[in-house]
XYZ file of C-alpha atoms in Angstrom:
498
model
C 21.243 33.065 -6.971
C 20.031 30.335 -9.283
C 16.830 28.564 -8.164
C 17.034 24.908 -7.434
C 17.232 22.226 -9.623
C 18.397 18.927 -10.343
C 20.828 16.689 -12.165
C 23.128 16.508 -14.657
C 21.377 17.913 -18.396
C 23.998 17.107 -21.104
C 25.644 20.374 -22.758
C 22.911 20.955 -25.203
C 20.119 21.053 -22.393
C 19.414 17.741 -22.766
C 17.197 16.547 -19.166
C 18.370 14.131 -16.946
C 16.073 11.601 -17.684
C 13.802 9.698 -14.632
C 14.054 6.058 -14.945
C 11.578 4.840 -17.099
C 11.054 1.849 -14.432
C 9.930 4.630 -12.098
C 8.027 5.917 -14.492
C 5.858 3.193 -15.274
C 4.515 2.176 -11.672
C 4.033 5.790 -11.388
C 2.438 7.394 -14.317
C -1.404 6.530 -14.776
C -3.951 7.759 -17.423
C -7.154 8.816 -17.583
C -7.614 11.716 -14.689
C -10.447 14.318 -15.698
C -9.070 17.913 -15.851
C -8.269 20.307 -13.467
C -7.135 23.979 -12.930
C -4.575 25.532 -11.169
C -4.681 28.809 -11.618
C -1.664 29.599 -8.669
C 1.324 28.243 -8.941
C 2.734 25.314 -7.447
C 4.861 24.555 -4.843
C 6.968 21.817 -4.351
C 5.260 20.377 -1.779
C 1.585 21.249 -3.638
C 2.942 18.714 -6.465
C 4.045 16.295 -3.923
C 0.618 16.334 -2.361
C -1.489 16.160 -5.564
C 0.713 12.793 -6.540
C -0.139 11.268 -3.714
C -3.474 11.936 -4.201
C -3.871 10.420 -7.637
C -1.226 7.689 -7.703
C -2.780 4.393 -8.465
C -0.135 2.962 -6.672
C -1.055 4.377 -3.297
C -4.591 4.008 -3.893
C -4.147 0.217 -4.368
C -1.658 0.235 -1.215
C -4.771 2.107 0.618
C -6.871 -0.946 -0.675
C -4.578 -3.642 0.533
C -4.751 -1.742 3.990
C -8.089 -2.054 4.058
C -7.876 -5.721 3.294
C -5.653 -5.821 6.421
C -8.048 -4.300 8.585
C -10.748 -6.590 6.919
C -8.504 -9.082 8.275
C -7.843 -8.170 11.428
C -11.426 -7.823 12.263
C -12.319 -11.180 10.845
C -9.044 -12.558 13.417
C -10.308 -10.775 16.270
C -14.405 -11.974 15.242
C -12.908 -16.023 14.940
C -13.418 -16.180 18.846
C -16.608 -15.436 19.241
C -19.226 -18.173 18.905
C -20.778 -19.697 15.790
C -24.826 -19.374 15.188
C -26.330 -21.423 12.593
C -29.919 -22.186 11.710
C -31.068 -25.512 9.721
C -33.917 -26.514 8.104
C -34.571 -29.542 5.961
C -37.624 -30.907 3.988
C -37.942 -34.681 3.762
C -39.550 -37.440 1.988
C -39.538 -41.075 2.417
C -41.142 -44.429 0.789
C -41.183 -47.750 2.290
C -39.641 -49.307 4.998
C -38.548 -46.365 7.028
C -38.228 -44.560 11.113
C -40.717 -42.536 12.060
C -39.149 -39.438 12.822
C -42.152 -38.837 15.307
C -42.351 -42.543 17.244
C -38.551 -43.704 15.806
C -40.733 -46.660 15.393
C -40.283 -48.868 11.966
C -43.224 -47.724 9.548
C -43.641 -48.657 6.072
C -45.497 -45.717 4.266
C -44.805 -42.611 2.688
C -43.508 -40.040 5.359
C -43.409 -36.129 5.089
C -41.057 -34.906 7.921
C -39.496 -31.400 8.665
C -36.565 -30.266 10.873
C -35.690 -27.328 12.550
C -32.797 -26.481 14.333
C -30.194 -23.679 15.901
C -26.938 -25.067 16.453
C -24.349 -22.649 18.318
C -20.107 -23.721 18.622
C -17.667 -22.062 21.137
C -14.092 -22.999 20.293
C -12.878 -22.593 24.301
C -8.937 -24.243 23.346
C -7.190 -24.595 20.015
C -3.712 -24.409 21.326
C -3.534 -20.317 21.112
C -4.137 -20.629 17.239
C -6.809 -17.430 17.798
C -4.621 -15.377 19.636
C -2.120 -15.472 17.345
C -3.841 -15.020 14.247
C -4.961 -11.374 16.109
C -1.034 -11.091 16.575
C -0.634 -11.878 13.164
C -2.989 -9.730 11.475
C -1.817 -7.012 13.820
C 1.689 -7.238 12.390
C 0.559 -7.646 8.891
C -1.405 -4.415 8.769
C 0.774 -1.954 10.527
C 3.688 -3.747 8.000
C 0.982 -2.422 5.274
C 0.850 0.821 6.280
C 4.548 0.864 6.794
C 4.711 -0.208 3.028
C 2.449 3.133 2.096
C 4.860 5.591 3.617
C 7.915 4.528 2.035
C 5.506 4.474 -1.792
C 4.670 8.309 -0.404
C 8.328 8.771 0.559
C 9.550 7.718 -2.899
C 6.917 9.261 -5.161
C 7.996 12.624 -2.352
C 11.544 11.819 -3.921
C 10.713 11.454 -7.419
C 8.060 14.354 -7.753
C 11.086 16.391 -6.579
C 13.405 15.291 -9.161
C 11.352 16.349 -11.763
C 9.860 19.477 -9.593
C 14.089 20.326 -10.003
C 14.508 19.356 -13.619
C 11.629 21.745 -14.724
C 13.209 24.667 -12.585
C 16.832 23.810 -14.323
C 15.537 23.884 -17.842
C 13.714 27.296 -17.038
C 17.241 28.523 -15.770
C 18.655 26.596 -19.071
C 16.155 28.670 -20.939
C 16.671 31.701 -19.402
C 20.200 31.738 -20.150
C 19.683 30.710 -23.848
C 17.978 33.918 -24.461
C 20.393 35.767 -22.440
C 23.040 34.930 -24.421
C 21.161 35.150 -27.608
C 20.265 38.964 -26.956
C 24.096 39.247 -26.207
C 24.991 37.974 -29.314
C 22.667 40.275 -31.179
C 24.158 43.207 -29.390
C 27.514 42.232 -30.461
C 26.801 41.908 -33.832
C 25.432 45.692 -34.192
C 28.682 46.726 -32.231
C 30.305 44.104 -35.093
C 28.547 46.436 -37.710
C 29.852 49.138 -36.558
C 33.356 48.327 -35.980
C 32.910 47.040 -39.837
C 31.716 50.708 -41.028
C 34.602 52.043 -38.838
C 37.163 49.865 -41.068
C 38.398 48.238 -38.048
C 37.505 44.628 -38.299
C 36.135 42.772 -41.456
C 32.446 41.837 -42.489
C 33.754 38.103 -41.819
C 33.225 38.910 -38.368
C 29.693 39.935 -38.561
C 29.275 36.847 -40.353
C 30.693 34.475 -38.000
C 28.577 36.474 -35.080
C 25.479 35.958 -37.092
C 26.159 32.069 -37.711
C 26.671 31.885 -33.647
C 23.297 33.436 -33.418
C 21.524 31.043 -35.123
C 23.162 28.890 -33.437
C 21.861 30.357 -30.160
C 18.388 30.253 -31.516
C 18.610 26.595 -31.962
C 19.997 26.289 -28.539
C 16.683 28.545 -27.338
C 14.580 25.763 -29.299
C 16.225 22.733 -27.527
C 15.641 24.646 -24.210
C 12.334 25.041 -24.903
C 11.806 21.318 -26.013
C 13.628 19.957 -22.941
C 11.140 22.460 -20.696
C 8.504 21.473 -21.389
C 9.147 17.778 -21.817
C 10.158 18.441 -18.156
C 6.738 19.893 -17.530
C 5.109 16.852 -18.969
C 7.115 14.334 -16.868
C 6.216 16.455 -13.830
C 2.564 16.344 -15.129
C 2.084 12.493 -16.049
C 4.057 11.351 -12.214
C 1.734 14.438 -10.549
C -0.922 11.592 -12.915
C -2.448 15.040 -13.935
C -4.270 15.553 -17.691
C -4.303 19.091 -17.904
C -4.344 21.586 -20.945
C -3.176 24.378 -19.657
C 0.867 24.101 -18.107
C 2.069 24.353 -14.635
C 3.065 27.721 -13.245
C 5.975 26.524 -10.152
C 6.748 28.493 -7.856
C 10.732 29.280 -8.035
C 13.338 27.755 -4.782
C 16.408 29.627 -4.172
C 19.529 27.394 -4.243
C 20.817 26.857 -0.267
C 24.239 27.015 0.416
C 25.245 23.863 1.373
C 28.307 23.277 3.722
C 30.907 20.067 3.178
C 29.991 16.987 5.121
C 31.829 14.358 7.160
C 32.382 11.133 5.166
C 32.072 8.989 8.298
C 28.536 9.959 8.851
C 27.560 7.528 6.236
C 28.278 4.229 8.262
C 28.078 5.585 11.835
C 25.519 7.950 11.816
C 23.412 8.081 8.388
C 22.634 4.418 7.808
C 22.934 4.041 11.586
C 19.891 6.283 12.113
C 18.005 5.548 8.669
C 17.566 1.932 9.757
C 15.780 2.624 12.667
C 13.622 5.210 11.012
C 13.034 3.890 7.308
C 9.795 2.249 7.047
C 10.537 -0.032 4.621
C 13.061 -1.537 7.031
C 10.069 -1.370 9.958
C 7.932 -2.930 7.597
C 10.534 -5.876 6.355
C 10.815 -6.635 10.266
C 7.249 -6.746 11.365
C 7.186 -9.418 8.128
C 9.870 -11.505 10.145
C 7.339 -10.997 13.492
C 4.904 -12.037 11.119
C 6.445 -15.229 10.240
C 7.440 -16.142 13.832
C 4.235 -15.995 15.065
C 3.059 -18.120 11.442
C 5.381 -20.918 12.901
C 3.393 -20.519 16.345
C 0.462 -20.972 14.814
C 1.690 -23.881 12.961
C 2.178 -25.722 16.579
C -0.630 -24.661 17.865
C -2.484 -27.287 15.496
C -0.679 -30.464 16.951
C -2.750 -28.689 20.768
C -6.118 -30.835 21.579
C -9.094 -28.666 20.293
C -11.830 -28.183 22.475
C -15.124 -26.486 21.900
C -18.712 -26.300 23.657
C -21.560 -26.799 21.355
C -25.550 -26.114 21.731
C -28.390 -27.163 19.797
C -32.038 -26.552 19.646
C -33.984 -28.485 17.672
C -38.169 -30.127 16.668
C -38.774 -31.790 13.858
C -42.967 -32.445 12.137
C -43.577 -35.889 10.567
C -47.011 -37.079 8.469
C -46.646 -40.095 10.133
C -47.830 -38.763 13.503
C -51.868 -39.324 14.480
C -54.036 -36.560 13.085
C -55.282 -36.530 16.612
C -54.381 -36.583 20.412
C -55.997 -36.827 24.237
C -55.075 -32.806 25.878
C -55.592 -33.628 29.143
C -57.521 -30.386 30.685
C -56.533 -30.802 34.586
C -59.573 -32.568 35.943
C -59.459 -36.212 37.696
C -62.918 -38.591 37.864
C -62.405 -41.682 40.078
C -64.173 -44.738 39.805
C -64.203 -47.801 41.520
C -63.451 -51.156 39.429
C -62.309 -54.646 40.641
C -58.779 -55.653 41.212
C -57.539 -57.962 38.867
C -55.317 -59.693 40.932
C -56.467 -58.771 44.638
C -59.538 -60.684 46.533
C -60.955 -61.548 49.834
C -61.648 -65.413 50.237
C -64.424 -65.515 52.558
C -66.011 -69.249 53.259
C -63.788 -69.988 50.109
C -65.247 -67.902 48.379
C -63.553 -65.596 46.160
C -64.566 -61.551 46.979
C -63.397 -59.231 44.541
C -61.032 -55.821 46.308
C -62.271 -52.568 44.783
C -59.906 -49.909 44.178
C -60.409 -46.427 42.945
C -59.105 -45.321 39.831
C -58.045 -42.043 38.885
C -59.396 -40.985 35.243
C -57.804 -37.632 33.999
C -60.407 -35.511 32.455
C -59.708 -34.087 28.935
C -60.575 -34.145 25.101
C -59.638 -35.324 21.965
C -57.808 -32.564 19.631
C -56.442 -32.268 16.468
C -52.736 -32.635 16.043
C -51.443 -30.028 13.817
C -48.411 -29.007 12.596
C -47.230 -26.406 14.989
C -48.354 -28.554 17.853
C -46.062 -31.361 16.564
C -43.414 -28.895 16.423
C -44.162 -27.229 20.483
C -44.116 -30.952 21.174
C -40.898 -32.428 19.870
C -39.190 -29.585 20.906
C -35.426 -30.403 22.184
C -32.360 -29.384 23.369
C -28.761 -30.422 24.254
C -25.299 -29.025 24.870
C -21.824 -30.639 24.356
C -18.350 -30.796 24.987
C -16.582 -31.916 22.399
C -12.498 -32.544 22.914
C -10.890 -33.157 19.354
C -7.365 -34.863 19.569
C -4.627 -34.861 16.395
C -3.101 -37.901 16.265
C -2.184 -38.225 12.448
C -3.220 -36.410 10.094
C -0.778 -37.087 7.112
C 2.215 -35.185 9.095
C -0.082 -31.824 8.314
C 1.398 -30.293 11.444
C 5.019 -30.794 10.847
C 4.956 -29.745 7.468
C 2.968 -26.319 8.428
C 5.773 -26.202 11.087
C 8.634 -26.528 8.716
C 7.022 -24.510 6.198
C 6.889 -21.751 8.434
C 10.435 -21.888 9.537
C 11.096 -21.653 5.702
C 9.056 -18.174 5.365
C 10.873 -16.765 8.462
C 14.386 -17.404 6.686
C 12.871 -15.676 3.525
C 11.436 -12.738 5.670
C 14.548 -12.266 7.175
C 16.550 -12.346 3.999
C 14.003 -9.833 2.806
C 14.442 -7.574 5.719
C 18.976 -7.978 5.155
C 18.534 -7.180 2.019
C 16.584 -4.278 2.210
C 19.032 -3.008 5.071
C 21.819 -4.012 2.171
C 20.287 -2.003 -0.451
C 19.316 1.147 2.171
C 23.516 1.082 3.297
C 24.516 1.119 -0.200
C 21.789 3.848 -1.297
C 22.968 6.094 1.276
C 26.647 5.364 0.329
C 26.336 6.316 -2.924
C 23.939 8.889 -2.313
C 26.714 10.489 -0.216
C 29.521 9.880 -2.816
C 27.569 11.966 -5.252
C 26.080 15.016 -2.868
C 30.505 15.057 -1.814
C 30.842 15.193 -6.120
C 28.397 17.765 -6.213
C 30.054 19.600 -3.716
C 33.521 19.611 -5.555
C 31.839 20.259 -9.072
C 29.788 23.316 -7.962
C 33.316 24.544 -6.554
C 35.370 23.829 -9.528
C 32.474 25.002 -11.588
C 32.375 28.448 -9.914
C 35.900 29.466 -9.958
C 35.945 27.807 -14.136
C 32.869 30.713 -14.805
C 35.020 33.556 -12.511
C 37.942 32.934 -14.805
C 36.261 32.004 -18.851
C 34.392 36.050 -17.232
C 37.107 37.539 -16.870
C 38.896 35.582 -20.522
C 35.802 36.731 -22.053
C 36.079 39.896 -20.974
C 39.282 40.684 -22.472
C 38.101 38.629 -25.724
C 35.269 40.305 -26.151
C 37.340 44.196 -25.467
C 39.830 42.653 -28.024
C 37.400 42.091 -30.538
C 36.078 45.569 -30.356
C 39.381 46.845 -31.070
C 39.781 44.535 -34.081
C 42.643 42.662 -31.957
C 41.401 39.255 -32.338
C 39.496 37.622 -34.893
C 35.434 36.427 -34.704
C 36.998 32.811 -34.205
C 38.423 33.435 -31.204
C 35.760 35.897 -29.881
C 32.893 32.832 -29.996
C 35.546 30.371 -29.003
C 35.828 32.340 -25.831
C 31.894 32.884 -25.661
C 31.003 29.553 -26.262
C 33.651 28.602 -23.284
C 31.833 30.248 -20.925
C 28.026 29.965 -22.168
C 29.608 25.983 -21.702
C 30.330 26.508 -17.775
C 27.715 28.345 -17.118
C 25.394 25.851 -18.572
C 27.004 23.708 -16.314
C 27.128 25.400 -13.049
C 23.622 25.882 -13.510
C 23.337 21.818 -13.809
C 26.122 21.496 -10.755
C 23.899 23.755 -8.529
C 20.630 22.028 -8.990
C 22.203 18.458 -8.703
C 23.669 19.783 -5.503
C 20.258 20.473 -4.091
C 18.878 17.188 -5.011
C 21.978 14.957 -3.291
C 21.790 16.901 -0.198
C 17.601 16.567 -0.427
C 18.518 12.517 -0.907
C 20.931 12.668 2.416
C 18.007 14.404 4.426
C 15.349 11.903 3.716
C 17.389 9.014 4.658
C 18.197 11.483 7.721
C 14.444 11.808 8.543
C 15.141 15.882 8.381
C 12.993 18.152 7.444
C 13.507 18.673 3.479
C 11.605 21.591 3.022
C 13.107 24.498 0.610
């Protein structure tokens, strides 16, 4: 049973070749060196590229941006905290910051403050920015699995194409250790008079010529091996030992799965079809947002606040608590006794206290203030800002959702063709089998011929080379078999495993 391995190699061994496109976004530089002294599964290769693809890494990044983002959506509703501080100077005619009395002098003044802003209605704009960033990040980790689920896809294409040049190999020296036994059973036959040295000539041009086809094999190998290397984004000196996959036997399949049941099921499951729709949530929710700002805005605001200025008096009466009263005439109250005029004594109450100097931090304990707000903000016009956010919006839905159809477009016709081929692969392998049964059993009787001196050298490697051909190719058939049917179960969400 031949191990399994993919795609189509030309008749000289040539490798299927991975599309350089792939390649590119794929293949980074520049990773130190590591051992692996076991070999490699399938799924160890598949696991090391994802762990050094740039590509994922900068997908892992953009996630984190997301969540960044998310955070900051969810943080917009809580309250605003600022401090302030300002130094000023004046000349001239100027306000007292202290009295707010007109002084003309040279002023010194300082301001402290703490201003706090609660947004408490902004027509739902908040809420659905969480929405939003929601959407946006689980649409960026959608976008991560399908780069792991395509680098899983093309890590086993060229997992395959090693495995089916080592078969290639393999059967290159086979059939060049054939050849040589032929030609001493040529030799032989030659010194037995039965067939002439032309013979062992023409068998010793074919096995040069199967030594060349030993050096292309080994060329194509380990070009394979380097492929498998730079997408694995691995810089290593020493080459990588795989572990061999027997071929599966793979049974015919119905062609209507592919619009009933296949793409059906692969649309629900593919996560670069989740992620294309949570882009069109995305974008709904975008055009909410957009309507929210023609909504009244209202927030509740606080402040704390003193301010120092020069201008204040160096000095001030602190009253300390005690009262003195003292009699002292009325001004305006008498007794008119006899006409005359007595004066009416009152008693006047005289706080007790001292003057103290007025400093700076007392100025600042003094003017000390506070004050709290409701503030109602109303759009009326604002250069049609609104309805253009509005109609911009409905714009980016119709792109998301031509995104998201076209990605279903391109899944449906993947899959299509995907099953075309694995149903090709299907008939080659079977055409290809019974072609090797019957160029055996031609060869068989050439190469019995030949040996009798019955048929000429020409003939003998005409039949040889007929069946090192179909061989060469059922060995190709086989592997590309594997790879279609591996393509069918990962749009199938099966497990893939060898």
């Amino acid at each position: 049973m031949f191990r399994k391995l993919l795609l189509l190699l030309l008749l000289n061994g040539n490798v299927f070749i991975i599309q350089a496109q792939t390649m590119t976004a794929l293949v980074a530089s520049g990773k130190p060196a590591r051992k692996y002294n076991s070999k490699l599964s399938l799924q160890d290769c598949i696991e090391i590229a994802w762990a050094n693809n740039l590509q994922i890494k900068q997908s892992q990044l953009q996630l984190e941006t997301g969540i960044v983002n998310l955070n900051q959506a969810k943080a917009n509703r809580l309250p605003t905290v600022n401090a302030t501080v300002n130094q000023g100077f004046n000349s001239g005619r100027s306000i007292d910051p202290y009295t707010n009395a007109f002084v003309d002098q040279q002023i010194t003044s300082n301001n402290f403050g703490i201003n706090s802003s609660f947004t408490i209605f902004s027509g739902y704009q908040l809420q659905n920015g969480i929405r939003q960033s929601q959407l946006n990040l689980e649409a960026a980790r959608l976008d991560i699995h399908a780069s792991r689920d395509q680098i899983a896809l093309n890590i086993t294409l060229a997992f395959l194409q090693v495995l089916s040049n080592q078969d290639l190999l393999d059967v290159s020296l086979t059939q060049r250790e054939l050849t040589g036994i032929q030609i001493v059973k040529a030799e032989q036959l030659v010194q037995n008079g039965i067939i002439p040295y032309k013979n062992v000539l023409d068998l010793k041009a074919q096995l040069s010529d199967d030594e060349l086809n030993i050096v292309n094999a080994g060329i194509n190998l380990k070009s394979a091996k380097l492929s498998l290397s730079q997408l694995m984004n691995l810089n290593d000196d020493e080459e990588l030992l795989l572990e061999r996959i027997e071929a599966v036997e793979t049974p015919s399949a119905n062609p209507d799965i592919v619009s009933k049941d296949i793409f059906s099921l692969a649309k629900e499951i593919r996560p670069e079809v989740k992620a294309a729709e949570m882009r069109i949530k995305s974008a709904e929710i975008s055009r909410e947002i957009a309507k929210g700002s023609k909504y009244p805005v209202v927030t509740l605001n606080f402040g704390l606040g003193t301010q120092y200025s020069s201008a204040a008096p160096g000095e001030r009466f602190v009253k300390d608590g005690s009262v003195t009263y003292i009699e002292k005439p009325s001004d305006d109250a008498y007794v008119l006794t006899n006409g005359v005029k007595s004066p009416v004594y009152i008693k006047q109450a005289i706080e007790g206290g001292e003057m103290q100097k007025f400093k700076y931090f007392d100025q600042l304990g003094t003017n000390f203030n506070r004050g709290i707000v409701l503030n109602i903000k109303i759009p009326i016009f604002n250069g049609y800002s609104a309805r253009n956010r509005i109609a911009k919006s409905v714009i980016e839905k119709k792109q998301a959702e031509c995104q998201a159809e076209n990605v279903k477009q391109q899944l449906r016709q993947n899959i299509e063709q995907a099953y075309n081929n694995y149903n090709a692969s299907l008939q080659k392998v079977s055409a290809l089998e019974n072609q090797v049964r019957s160029l055996e059993e031609a060869f068989r009787v050439a190469e019995y011929s030949f040996n009798l001196g019955k048929i000429s050298s020409v003939d003998y490697n005409l039949a040889k080379t007929q069946l090192d051909k179909a061989r060469y190719n059922r060995i190709q058939a086989k592997y590309e078999r594997v790879f279609r049917l591996k393509i069918l179960s990962f749009y199938q969400n099966k497990n893939t495993d060898f």
